[in-house]
PDB file of C-alpha atoms in Angstrom:
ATOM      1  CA  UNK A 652      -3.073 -10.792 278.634  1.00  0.00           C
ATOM      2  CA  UNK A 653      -4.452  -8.930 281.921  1.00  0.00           C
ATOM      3  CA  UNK A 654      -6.809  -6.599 279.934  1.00  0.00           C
ATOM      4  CA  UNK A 655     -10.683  -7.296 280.562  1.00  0.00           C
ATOM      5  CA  UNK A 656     -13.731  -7.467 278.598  1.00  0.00           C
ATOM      6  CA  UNK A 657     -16.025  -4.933 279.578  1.00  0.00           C
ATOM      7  CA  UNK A 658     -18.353  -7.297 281.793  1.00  0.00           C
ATOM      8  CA  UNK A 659     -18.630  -8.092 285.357  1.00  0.00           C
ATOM      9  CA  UNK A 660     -18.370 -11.803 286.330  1.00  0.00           C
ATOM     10  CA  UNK A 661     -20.289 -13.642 289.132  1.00  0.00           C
ATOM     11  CA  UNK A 662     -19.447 -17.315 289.482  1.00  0.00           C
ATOM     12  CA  UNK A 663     -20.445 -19.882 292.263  1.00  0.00           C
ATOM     13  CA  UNK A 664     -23.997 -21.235 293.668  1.00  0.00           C
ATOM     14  CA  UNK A 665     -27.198 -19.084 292.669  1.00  0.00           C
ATOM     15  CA  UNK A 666     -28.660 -19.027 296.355  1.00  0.00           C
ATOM     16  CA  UNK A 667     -30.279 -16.022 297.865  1.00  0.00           C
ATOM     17  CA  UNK A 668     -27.190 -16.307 300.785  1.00  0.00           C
ATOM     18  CA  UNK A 669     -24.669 -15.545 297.664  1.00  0.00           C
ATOM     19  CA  UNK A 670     -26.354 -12.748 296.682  1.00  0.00           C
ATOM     20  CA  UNK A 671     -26.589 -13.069 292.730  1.00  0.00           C
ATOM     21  CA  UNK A 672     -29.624 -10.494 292.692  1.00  0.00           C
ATOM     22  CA  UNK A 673     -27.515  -7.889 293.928  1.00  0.00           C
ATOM     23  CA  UNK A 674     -24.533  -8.770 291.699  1.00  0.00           C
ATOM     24  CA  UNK A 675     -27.379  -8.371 289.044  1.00  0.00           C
ATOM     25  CA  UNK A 676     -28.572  -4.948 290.549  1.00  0.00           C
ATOM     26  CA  UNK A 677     -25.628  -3.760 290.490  1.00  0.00           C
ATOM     27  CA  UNK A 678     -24.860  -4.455 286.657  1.00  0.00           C
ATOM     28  CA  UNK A 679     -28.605  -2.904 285.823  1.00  0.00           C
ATOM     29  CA  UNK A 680     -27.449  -0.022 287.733  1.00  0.00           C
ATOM     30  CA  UNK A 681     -23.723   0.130 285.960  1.00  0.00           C
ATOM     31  CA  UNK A 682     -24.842  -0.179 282.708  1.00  0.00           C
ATOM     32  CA  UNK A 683     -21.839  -3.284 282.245  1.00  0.00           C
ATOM     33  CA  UNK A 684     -23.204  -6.510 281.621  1.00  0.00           C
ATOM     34  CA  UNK A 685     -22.735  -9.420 284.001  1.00  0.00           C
ATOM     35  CA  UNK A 686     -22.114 -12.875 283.006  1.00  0.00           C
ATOM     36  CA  UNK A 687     -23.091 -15.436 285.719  1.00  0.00           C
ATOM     37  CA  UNK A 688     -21.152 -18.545 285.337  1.00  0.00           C
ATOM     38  CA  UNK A 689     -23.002 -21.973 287.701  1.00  0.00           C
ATOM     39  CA  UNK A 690     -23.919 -25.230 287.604  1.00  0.00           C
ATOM     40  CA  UNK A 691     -27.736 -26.162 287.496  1.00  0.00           C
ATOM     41  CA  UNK A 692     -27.548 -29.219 290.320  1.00  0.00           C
ATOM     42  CA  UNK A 693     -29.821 -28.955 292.532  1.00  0.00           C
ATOM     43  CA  UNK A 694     -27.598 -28.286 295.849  1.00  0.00           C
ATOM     44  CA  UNK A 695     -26.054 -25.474 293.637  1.00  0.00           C
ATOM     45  CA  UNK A 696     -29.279 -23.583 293.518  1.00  0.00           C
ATOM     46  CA  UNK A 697     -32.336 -22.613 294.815  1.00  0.00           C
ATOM     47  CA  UNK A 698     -35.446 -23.069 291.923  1.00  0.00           C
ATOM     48  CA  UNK A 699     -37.146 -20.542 293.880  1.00  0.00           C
ATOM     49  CA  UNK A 700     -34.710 -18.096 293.791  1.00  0.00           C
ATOM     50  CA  UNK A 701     -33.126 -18.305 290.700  1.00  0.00           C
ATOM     51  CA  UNK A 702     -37.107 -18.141 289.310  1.00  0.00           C
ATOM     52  CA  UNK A 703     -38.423 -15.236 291.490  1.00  0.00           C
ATOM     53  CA  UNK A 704     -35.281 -12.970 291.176  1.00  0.00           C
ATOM     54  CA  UNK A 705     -32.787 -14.391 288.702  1.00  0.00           C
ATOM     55  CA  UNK A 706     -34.613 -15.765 285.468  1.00  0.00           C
ATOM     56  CA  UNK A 707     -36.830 -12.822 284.782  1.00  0.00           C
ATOM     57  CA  UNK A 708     -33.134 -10.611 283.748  1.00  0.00           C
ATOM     58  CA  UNK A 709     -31.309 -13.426 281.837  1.00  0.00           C
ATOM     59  CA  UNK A 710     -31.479 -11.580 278.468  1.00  0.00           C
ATOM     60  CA  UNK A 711     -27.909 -12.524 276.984  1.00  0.00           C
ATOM     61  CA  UNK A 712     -27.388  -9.067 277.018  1.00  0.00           C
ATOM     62  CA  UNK A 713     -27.560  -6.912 280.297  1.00  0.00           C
ATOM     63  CA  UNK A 714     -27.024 -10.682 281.926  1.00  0.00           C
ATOM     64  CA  UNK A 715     -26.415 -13.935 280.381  1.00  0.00           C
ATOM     65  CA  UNK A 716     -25.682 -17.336 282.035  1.00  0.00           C
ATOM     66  CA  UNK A 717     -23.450 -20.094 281.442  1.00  0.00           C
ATOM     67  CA  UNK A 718     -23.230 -23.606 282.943  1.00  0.00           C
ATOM     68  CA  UNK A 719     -20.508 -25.091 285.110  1.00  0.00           C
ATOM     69  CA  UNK A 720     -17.197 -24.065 283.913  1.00  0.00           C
ATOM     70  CA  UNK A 721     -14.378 -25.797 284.700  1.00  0.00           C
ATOM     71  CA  UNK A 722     -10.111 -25.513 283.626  1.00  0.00           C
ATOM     72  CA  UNK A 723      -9.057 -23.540 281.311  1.00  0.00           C
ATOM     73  CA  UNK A 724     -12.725 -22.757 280.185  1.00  0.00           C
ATOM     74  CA  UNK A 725     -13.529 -21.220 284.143  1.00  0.00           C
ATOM     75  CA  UNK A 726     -10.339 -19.479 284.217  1.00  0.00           C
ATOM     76  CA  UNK A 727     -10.904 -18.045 281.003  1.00  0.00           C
ATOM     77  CA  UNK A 728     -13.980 -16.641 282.227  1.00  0.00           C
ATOM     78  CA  UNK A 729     -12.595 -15.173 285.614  1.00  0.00           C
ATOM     79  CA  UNK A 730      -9.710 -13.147 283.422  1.00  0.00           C
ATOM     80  CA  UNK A 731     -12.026 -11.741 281.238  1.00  0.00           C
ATOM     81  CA  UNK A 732     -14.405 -10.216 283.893  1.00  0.00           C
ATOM     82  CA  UNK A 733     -13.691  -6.514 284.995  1.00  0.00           C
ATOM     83  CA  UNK A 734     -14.846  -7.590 288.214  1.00  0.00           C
ATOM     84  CA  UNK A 735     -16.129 -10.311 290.292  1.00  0.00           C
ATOM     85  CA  UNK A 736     -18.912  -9.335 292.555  1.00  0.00           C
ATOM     86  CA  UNK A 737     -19.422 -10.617 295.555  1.00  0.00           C
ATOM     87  CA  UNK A 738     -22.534  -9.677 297.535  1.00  0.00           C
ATOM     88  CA  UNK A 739     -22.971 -12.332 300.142  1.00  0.00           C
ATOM     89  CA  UNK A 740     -25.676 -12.082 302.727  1.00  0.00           C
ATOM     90  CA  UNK A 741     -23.906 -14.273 305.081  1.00  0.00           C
ATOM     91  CA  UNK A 742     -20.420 -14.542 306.570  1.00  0.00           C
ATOM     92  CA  UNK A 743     -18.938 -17.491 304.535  1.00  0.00           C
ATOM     93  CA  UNK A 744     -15.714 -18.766 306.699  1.00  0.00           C
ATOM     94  CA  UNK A 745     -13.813 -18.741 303.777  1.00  0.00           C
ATOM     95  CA  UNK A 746     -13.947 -17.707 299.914  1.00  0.00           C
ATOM     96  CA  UNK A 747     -11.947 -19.961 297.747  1.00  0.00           C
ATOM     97  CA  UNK A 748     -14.230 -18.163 295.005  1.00  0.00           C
ATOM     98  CA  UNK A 749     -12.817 -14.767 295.594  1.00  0.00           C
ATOM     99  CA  UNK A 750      -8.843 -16.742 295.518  1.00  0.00           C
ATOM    100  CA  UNK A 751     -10.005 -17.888 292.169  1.00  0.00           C
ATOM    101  CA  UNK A 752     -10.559 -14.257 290.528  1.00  0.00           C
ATOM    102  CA  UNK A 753      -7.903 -12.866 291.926  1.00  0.00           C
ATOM    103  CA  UNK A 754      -5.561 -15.356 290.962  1.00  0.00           C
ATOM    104  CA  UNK A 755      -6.497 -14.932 287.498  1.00  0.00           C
ATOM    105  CA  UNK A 756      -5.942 -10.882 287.674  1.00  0.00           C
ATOM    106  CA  UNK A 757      -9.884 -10.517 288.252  1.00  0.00           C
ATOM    107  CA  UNK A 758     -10.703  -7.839 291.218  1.00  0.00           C
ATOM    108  CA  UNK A 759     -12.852  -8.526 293.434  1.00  0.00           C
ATOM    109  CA  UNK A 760     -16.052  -6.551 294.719  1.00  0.00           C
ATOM    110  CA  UNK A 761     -17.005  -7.678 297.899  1.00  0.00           C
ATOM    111  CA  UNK A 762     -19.706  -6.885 300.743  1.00  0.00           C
ATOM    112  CA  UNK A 763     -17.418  -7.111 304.392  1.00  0.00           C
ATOM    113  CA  UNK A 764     -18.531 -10.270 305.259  1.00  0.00           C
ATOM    114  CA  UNK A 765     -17.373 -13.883 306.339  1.00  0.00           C
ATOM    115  CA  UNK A 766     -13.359 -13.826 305.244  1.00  0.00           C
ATOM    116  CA  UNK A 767     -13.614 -11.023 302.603  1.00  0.00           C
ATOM    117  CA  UNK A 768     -11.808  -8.543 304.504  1.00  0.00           C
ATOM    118  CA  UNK A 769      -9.160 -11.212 305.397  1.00  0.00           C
ATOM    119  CA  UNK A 770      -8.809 -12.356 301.682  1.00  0.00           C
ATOM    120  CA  UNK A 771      -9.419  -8.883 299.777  1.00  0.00           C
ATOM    121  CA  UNK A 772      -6.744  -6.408 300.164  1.00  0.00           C
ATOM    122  CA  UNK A 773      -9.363  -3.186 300.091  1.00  0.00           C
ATOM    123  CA  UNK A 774      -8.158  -0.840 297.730  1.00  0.00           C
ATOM    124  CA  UNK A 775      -5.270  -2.819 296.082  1.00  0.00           C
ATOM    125  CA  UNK A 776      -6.986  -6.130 294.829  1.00  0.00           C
ATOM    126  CA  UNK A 777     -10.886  -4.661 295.002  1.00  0.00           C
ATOM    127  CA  UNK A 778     -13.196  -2.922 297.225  1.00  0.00           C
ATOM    128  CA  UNK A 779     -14.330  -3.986 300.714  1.00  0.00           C
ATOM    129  CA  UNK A 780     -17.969  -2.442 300.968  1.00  0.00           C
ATOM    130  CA  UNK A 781     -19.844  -2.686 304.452  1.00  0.00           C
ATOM    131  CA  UNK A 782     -23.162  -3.764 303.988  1.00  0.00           C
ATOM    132  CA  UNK A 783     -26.014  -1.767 305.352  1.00  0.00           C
ATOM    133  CA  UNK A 784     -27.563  -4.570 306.297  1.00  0.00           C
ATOM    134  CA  UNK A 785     -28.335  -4.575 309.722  1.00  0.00           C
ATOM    135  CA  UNK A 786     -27.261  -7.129 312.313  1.00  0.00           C
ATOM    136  CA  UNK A 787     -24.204  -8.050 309.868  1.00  0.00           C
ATOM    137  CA  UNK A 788     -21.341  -9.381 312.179  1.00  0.00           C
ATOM    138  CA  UNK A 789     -18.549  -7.591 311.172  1.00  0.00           C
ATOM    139  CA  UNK A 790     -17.926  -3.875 312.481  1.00  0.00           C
ATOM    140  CA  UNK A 791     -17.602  -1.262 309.761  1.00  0.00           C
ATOM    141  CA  UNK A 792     -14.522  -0.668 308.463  1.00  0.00           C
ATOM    142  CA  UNK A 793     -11.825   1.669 307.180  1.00  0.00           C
ATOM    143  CA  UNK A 794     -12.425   1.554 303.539  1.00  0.00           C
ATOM    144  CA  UNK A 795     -11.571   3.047 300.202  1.00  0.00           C
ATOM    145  CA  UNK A 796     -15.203   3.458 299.637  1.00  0.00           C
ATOM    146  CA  UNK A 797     -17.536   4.499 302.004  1.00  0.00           C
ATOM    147  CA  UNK A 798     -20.844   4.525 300.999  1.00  0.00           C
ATOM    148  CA  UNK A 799     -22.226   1.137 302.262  1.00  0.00           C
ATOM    149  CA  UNK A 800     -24.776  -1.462 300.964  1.00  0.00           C
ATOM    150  CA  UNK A 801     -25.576  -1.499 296.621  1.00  0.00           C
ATOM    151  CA  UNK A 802     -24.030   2.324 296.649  1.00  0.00           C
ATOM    152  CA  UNK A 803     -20.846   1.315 297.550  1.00  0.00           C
ATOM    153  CA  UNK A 804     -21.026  -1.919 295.561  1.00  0.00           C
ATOM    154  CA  UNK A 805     -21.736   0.393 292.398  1.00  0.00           C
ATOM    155  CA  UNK A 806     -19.336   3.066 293.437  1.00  0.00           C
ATOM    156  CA  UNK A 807     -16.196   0.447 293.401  1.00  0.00           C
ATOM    157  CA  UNK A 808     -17.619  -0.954 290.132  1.00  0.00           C
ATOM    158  CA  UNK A 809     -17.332   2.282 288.312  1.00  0.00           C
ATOM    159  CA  UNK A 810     -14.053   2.829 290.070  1.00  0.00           C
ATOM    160  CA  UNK A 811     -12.458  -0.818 289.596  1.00  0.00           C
ATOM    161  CA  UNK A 812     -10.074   0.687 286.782  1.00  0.00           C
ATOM    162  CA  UNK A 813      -7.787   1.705 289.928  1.00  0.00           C
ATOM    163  CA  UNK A 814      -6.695  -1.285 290.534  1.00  0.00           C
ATOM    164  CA  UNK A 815      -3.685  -3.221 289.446  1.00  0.00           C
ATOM    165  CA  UNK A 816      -4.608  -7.177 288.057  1.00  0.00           C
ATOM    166  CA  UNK A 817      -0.818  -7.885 288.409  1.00  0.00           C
ATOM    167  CA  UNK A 818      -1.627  -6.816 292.344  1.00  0.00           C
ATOM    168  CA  UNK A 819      -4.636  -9.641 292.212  1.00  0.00           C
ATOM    169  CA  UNK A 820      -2.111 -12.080 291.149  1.00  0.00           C
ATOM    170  CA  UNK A 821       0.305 -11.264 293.354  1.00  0.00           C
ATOM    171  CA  UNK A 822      -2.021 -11.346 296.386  1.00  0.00           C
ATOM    172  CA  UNK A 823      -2.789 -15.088 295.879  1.00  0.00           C
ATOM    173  CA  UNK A 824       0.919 -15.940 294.921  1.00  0.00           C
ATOM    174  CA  UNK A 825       1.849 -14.363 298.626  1.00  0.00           C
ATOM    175  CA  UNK A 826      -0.792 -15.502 300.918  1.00  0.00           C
ATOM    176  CA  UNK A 827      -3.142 -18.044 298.856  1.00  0.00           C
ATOM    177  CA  UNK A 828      -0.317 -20.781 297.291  1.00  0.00           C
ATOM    178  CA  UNK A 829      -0.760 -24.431 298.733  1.00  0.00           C
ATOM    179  CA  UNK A 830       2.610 -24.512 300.767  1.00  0.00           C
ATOM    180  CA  UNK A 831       1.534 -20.852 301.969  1.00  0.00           C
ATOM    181  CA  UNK A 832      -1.433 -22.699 303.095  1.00  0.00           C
ATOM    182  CA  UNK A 833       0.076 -25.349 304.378  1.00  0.00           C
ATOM    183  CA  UNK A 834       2.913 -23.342 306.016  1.00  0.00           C
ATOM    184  CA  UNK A 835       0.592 -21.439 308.392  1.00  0.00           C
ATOM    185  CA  UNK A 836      -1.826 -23.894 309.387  1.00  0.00           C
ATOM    186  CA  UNK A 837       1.181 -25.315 310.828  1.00  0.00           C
ATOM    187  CA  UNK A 838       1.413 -22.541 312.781  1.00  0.00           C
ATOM    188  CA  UNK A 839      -1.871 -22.828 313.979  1.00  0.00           C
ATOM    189  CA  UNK A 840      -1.694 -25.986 315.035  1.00  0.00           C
ATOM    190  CA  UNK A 841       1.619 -25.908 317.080  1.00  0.00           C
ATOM    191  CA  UNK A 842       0.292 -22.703 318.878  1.00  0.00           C
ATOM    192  CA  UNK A 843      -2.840 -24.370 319.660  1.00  0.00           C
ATOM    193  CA  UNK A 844      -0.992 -27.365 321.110  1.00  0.00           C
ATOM    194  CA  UNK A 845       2.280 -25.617 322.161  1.00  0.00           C
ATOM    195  CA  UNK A 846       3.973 -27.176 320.183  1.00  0.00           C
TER     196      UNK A 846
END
């Protein structure tokens, strides 16, 4: 069953480089709950952080918390979710996290940075939504949504019902499977040493 619960999921470390404030601003702003889904070792989070910005909203309502998830319990979690946000404030090389939601049929909401634009197929499996930060690496893009920064974050929440969790799926099952993987890192390698 592909059909949501009406929450938005954030999963992964609670550091201030992942952006789980925002992810929580946005939900405020929304009106749909988020459910934040981590682990409480210490490399996992920041105290700070999560104390300063984080704690102070953890109602079990508007945004609740769970502990590391893991099997059939995490992927539960990811299929429910309307929408995983993903706000980063740095370019991560690569986001198995984001592979993750949209294997299980979860969108995914994502600021254009690190490998989101590479892994996200704007429009069809979420929203790619330039940042207004300034100095961010990546050159703005041709997206479905154009307001930038928490606008366009909120702006592809409210309209995530456009897009297709079968399309999610079928993103990972195309690009994201293991001999997929495997297959064109071969290719990498025998161009890089003419091979």
């Amino acid at each position: 069953d592909l059909t949501p619960d009406n929450h938005l999921i954030y999963f992964g470390r609670v550091m201030e480089d992942k952006g789980a404030d925002i992810a929580i601003d946005v939900a405020l702003a929304t009106g749909i709950p988020l459910h934040i889904a981590t682990s409480s070792i210490r490399g996992n989070q920041s105290q700070e952080f999560y104390d300063t910005k984080i704690a102070s909203h953890i109602d079990g309502t508007s945004v609740s918390l769970s502990g590391y998830l893991a099997g059939k319990e995490k992927s539960d979690f990811i299929k429910k979710g309307k929408a995983f946000i993903m706000p980063l404030r740095w370019d991560e090389p690569f986001g198995l996290v984001m592979i993750e939601a949209m294997a299980c049929g979860t969108p995914v909401v994502a600021y254009n940075r690190g490998s989101a634009a590479e892994i996200v197929n704007d429009g069809v499996t979420g929203f790619i939504i330039d940042t207004d930060e300034k100095g961010a690496w990546r050159k703005k893009g041709s997206w479905v949504i154009k307001k930038t920064g928490i606008d366009g974050l909120i702006e592809a929440v409210k309209r995530i019902g456009e897009i297709d969790r079968m399309a999610c799926r079928r993103r990972v099952e195309e690009c994201f499977t293991l001999p997929k993987m495997v297959e064109e890192h071969e290719k990498v390698y025998k161009k890089v040493l003419n091979v």
